[in-house]
């Protein structure tokens, strides 16, 4: 195995991937519904070794899940809001309360604890500005906040779920 690193969920051992693993992952990131036979053909393996590699990548946690990526606009969620939050409280209890409260707001699709002047950054999807106001009011009741600053995305220029797979 490779060197370890710390991730948001704890200490994770870095997994060493060969070129075939990377090719399999690239296919799955593009379309997780591709049949094993097609993946195997694209990466130059027979089906059984390909299937075993995918199972190993799942078991090792490289593949966390396979999901459908939905179109926000088609679902009426046309407003994307980036919310920067500062707090005067930095205790474990406050963070636990805040994190649990934010987890109960389904419109928050990303949530980060930051370094620097901003303590937390959230990405929120909403139907419109009035819908965001509803979400904002819910968010501000979760825990005491010092400052909440909202920025509305004017245009989505790049958005991907695909991670870079370097050789």
mmCIF file of C-alpha atoms in Angstrom:
data_model
loop_
_atom_site.group_PDB
_atom_site.id
_atom_site.type_symbol
_atom_site.label_atom_id
_atom_site.label_comp_id
_atom_site.label_asym_id
_atom_site.label_seq_id
_atom_site.Cartn_x
_atom_site.Cartn_y
_atom_site.Cartn_z
ATOM 1 C CA UNK A 1 0.000 0.000 0.000
ATOM 2 C CA UNK A 2 0.987 3.627 -0.369
ATOM 3 C CA UNK A 3 1.430 6.418 2.091
ATOM 4 C CA UNK A 4 -1.480 7.371 4.296
ATOM 5 C CA UNK A 5 -3.344 10.626 4.366
ATOM 6 C CA UNK A 6 -6.019 12.257 6.472
ATOM 7 C CA UNK A 7 -9.413 12.822 4.920
ATOM 8 C CA UNK A 8 -12.585 14.363 6.309
ATOM 9 C CA UNK A 9 -13.789 10.983 7.558
ATOM 10 C CA UNK A 10 -10.539 9.967 9.199
ATOM 11 C CA UNK A 11 -7.199 8.435 8.321
ATOM 12 C CA UNK A 12 -7.267 6.709 4.940
ATOM 13 C CA UNK A 13 -4.595 4.504 3.421
ATOM 14 C CA UNK A 14 -3.685 5.644 -0.094
ATOM 15 C CA UNK A 15 -4.527 2.941 -2.631
ATOM 16 C CA UNK A 16 -2.057 2.247 -5.431
ATOM 17 C CA UNK A 17 -3.855 1.953 -8.772
ATOM 18 C CA UNK A 18 -2.396 0.569 -11.963
ATOM 19 C CA UNK A 19 -3.291 1.757 -15.456
ATOM 20 C CA UNK A 20 -6.095 -0.814 -15.838
ATOM 21 C CA UNK A 21 -7.673 0.255 -12.507
ATOM 22 C CA UNK A 22 -7.562 3.878 -13.670
ATOM 23 C CA UNK A 23 -9.163 2.996 -16.990
ATOM 24 C CA UNK A 24 -11.940 1.084 -15.220
ATOM 25 C CA UNK A 25 -12.553 4.041 -12.915
ATOM 26 C CA UNK A 26 -12.607 6.463 -15.839
ATOM 27 C CA UNK A 27 -15.307 4.387 -17.567
ATOM 28 C CA UNK A 28 -17.369 4.119 -14.377
ATOM 29 C CA UNK A 29 -17.071 7.865 -13.648
ATOM 30 C CA UNK A 30 -18.412 8.588 -17.114
ATOM 31 C CA UNK A 31 -21.283 6.078 -16.857
ATOM 32 C CA UNK A 32 -21.677 3.633 -13.972
ATOM 33 C CA UNK A 33 -24.333 1.679 -15.904
ATOM 34 C CA UNK A 34 -21.896 0.372 -18.525
ATOM 35 C CA UNK A 35 -22.090 -3.452 -18.543
ATOM 36 C CA UNK A 36 -19.060 -5.386 -17.256
ATOM 37 C CA UNK A 37 -18.538 -6.885 -20.732
ATOM 38 C CA UNK A 38 -18.189 -3.405 -22.250
ATOM 39 C CA UNK A 39 -15.895 -2.174 -19.472
ATOM 40 C CA UNK A 40 -13.722 -5.265 -19.848
ATOM 41 C CA UNK A 41 -13.453 -4.745 -23.607
ATOM 42 C CA UNK A 42 -12.549 -1.060 -23.203
ATOM 43 C CA UNK A 43 -9.766 -1.779 -20.701
ATOM 44 C CA UNK A 44 -8.411 -4.939 -22.336
ATOM 45 C CA UNK A 45 -9.520 -7.563 -19.802
ATOM 46 C CA UNK A 46 -11.894 -10.497 -19.828
ATOM 47 C CA UNK A 47 -15.104 -10.094 -17.811
ATOM 48 C CA UNK A 48 -14.154 -12.050 -14.682
ATOM 49 C CA UNK A 49 -10.866 -10.216 -13.954
ATOM 50 C CA UNK A 50 -12.601 -6.911 -14.699
ATOM 51 C CA UNK A 51 -15.463 -7.747 -12.324
ATOM 52 C CA UNK A 52 -12.939 -8.792 -9.630
ATOM 53 C CA UNK A 53 -11.069 -5.507 -9.979
ATOM 54 C CA UNK A 54 -14.296 -3.519 -9.624
ATOM 55 C CA UNK A 55 -15.231 -5.538 -6.520
ATOM 56 C CA UNK A 56 -11.731 -4.928 -5.075
ATOM 57 C CA UNK A 57 -12.036 -1.184 -5.765
ATOM 58 C CA UNK A 58 -15.417 -1.190 -3.995
ATOM 59 C CA UNK A 59 -14.076 -3.220 -1.065
ATOM 60 C CA UNK A 60 -11.066 -0.885 -0.692
ATOM 61 C CA UNK A 61 -13.374 2.136 -0.674
ATOM 62 C CA UNK A 62 -12.095 3.657 -3.918
ATOM 63 C CA UNK A 63 -15.595 3.276 -5.364
ATOM 64 C CA UNK A 64 -17.867 4.607 -2.631
ATOM 65 C CA UNK A 65 -21.164 4.302 -4.473
ATOM 66 C CA UNK A 66 -22.797 4.370 -7.880
ATOM 67 C CA UNK A 67 -25.404 7.069 -8.304
ATOM 68 C CA UNK A 68 -27.477 8.865 -10.897
ATOM 69 C CA UNK A 69 -26.484 12.494 -11.460
ATOM 70 C CA UNK A 70 -29.695 14.496 -11.757
ATOM 71 C CA UNK A 71 -30.307 17.673 -13.733
ATOM 72 C CA UNK A 72 -31.056 20.455 -11.226
ATOM 73 C CA UNK A 73 -32.749 22.684 -13.809
ATOM 74 C CA UNK A 74 -35.099 19.916 -14.976
ATOM 75 C CA UNK A 75 -36.065 19.385 -11.331
ATOM 76 C CA UNK A 76 -36.797 23.063 -10.792
ATOM 77 C CA UNK A 77 -33.686 23.705 -8.680
ATOM 78 C CA UNK A 78 -32.293 26.510 -10.818
ATOM 79 C CA UNK A 79 -30.619 28.585 -8.103
ATOM 80 C CA UNK A 80 -27.214 27.633 -6.709
ATOM 81 C CA UNK A 81 -26.073 29.510 -3.608
ATOM 82 C CA UNK A 82 -22.630 29.477 -2.032
ATOM 83 C CA UNK A 83 -22.951 30.376 1.641
ATOM 84 C CA UNK A 84 -19.963 31.500 3.701
ATOM 85 C CA UNK A 85 -20.447 31.231 7.450
ATOM 86 C CA UNK A 86 -18.424 32.656 10.290
ATOM 87 C CA UNK A 87 -19.074 31.745 13.891
ATOM 88 C CA UNK A 88 -17.795 33.019 17.204
ATOM 89 C CA UNK A 89 -18.028 29.509 18.641
ATOM 90 C CA UNK A 90 -15.494 26.782 17.897
ATOM 91 C CA UNK A 91 -16.321 24.045 20.391
ATOM 92 C CA UNK A 92 -16.865 20.408 19.499
ATOM 93 C CA UNK A 93 -20.404 20.590 20.917
ATOM 94 C CA UNK A 94 -21.277 23.598 18.751
ATOM 95 C CA UNK A 95 -19.869 21.895 15.641
ATOM 96 C CA UNK A 96 -21.789 18.708 16.366
ATOM 97 C CA UNK A 97 -25.037 20.644 16.788
ATOM 98 C CA UNK A 98 -24.382 22.677 13.649
ATOM 99 C CA UNK A 99 -23.324 19.672 11.529
ATOM 100 C CA UNK A 100 -26.349 17.621 12.617
ATOM 101 C CA UNK A 101 -28.676 20.536 11.895
ATOM 102 C CA UNK A 102 -27.185 21.186 8.452
ATOM 103 C CA UNK A 103 -27.385 17.441 7.654
ATOM 104 C CA UNK A 104 -31.168 17.723 8.123
ATOM 105 C CA UNK A 105 -31.436 20.370 5.382
ATOM 106 C CA UNK A 106 -31.573 18.420 2.100
ATOM 107 C CA UNK A 107 -30.969 21.512 -0.028
ATOM 108 C CA UNK A 108 -27.427 21.730 1.386
ATOM 109 C CA UNK A 109 -25.582 19.525 -1.087
ATOM 110 C CA UNK A 110 -22.011 20.311 0.039
ATOM 111 C CA UNK A 111 -20.678 21.373 3.437
ATOM 112 C CA UNK A 112 -17.053 22.153 4.332
ATOM 113 C CA UNK A 113 -15.143 23.297 7.408
ATOM 114 C CA UNK A 114 -12.601 25.809 6.155
ATOM 115 C CA UNK A 115 -9.296 27.355 7.095
ATOM 116 C CA UNK A 116 -8.881 31.113 6.899
ATOM 117 C CA UNK A 117 -11.451 33.814 7.579
ATOM 118 C CA UNK A 118 -14.495 31.732 6.627
ATOM 119 C CA UNK A 119 -15.337 28.942 9.065
ATOM 120 C CA UNK A 120 -17.817 26.955 6.935
ATOM 121 C CA UNK A 121 -18.787 26.917 3.283
ATOM 122 C CA UNK A 122 -22.047 25.456 2.025
ATOM 123 C CA UNK A 123 -23.410 24.833 -1.434
ATOM 124 C CA UNK A 124 -27.193 25.043 -1.497
ATOM 125 C CA UNK A 125 -29.615 24.354 -4.346
ATOM 126 C CA UNK A 126 -32.995 26.074 -4.351
ATOM 127 C CA UNK A 127 -35.965 26.633 -6.636
ATOM 128 C CA UNK A 128 -35.689 30.426 -6.551
ATOM 129 C CA UNK A 129 -34.742 33.320 -4.253
ATOM 130 C CA UNK A 130 -37.872 32.933 -2.110
ATOM 131 C CA UNK A 131 -37.078 29.237 -1.665
ATOM 132 C CA UNK A 132 -33.519 30.146 -0.642
ATOM 133 C CA UNK A 133 -34.932 32.574 1.934
ATOM 134 C CA UNK A 134 -36.899 29.668 3.442
ATOM 135 C CA UNK A 135 -33.724 27.558 3.579
ATOM 136 C CA UNK A 136 -31.716 30.492 4.989
ATOM 137 C CA UNK A 137 -34.203 30.930 7.841
ATOM 138 C CA UNK A 138 -33.974 27.216 8.600
ATOM 139 C CA UNK A 139 -30.156 27.373 8.525
ATOM 140 C CA UNK A 140 -29.924 30.330 10.910
ATOM 141 C CA UNK A 141 -32.014 28.469 13.507
ATOM 142 C CA UNK A 142 -29.638 25.470 13.601
ATOM 143 C CA UNK A 143 -26.996 27.101 15.834
ATOM 144 C CA UNK A 144 -25.763 30.605 16.728
ATOM 145 C CA UNK A 145 -23.905 32.130 13.752
ATOM 146 C CA UNK A 146 -21.782 35.280 13.673
ATOM 147 C CA UNK A 147 -22.064 36.069 9.955
ATOM 148 C CA UNK A 148 -23.804 34.464 6.974
ATOM 149 C CA UNK A 149 -22.905 35.679 3.495
ATOM 150 C CA UNK A 150 -24.734 34.314 0.456
ATOM 151 C CA UNK A 151 -23.513 34.474 -3.151
ATOM 152 C CA UNK A 152 -25.737 33.406 -6.026
ATOM 153 C CA UNK A 153 -24.192 31.621 -8.993
ATOM 154 C CA UNK A 154 -24.939 33.528 -12.183
ATOM 155 C CA UNK A 155 -23.707 30.771 -14.516
ATOM 156 C CA UNK A 156 -22.401 27.256 -14.027
ATOM 157 C CA UNK A 157 -19.221 27.024 -16.072
ATOM 158 C CA UNK A 158 -17.917 23.672 -14.841
ATOM 159 C CA UNK A 159 -19.456 21.049 -12.630
ATOM 160 C CA UNK A 160 -18.326 17.447 -12.511
ATOM 161 C CA UNK A 161 -18.385 14.471 -10.215
ATOM 162 C CA UNK A 162 -15.393 12.926 -12.008
ATOM 163 C CA UNK A 163 -12.102 12.964 -10.101
ATOM 164 C CA UNK A 164 -8.778 13.287 -11.931
ATOM 165 C CA UNK A 165 -7.064 9.920 -12.375
ATOM 166 C CA UNK A 166 -3.335 10.526 -12.783
ATOM 167 C CA UNK A 167 -0.855 7.934 -13.974
#
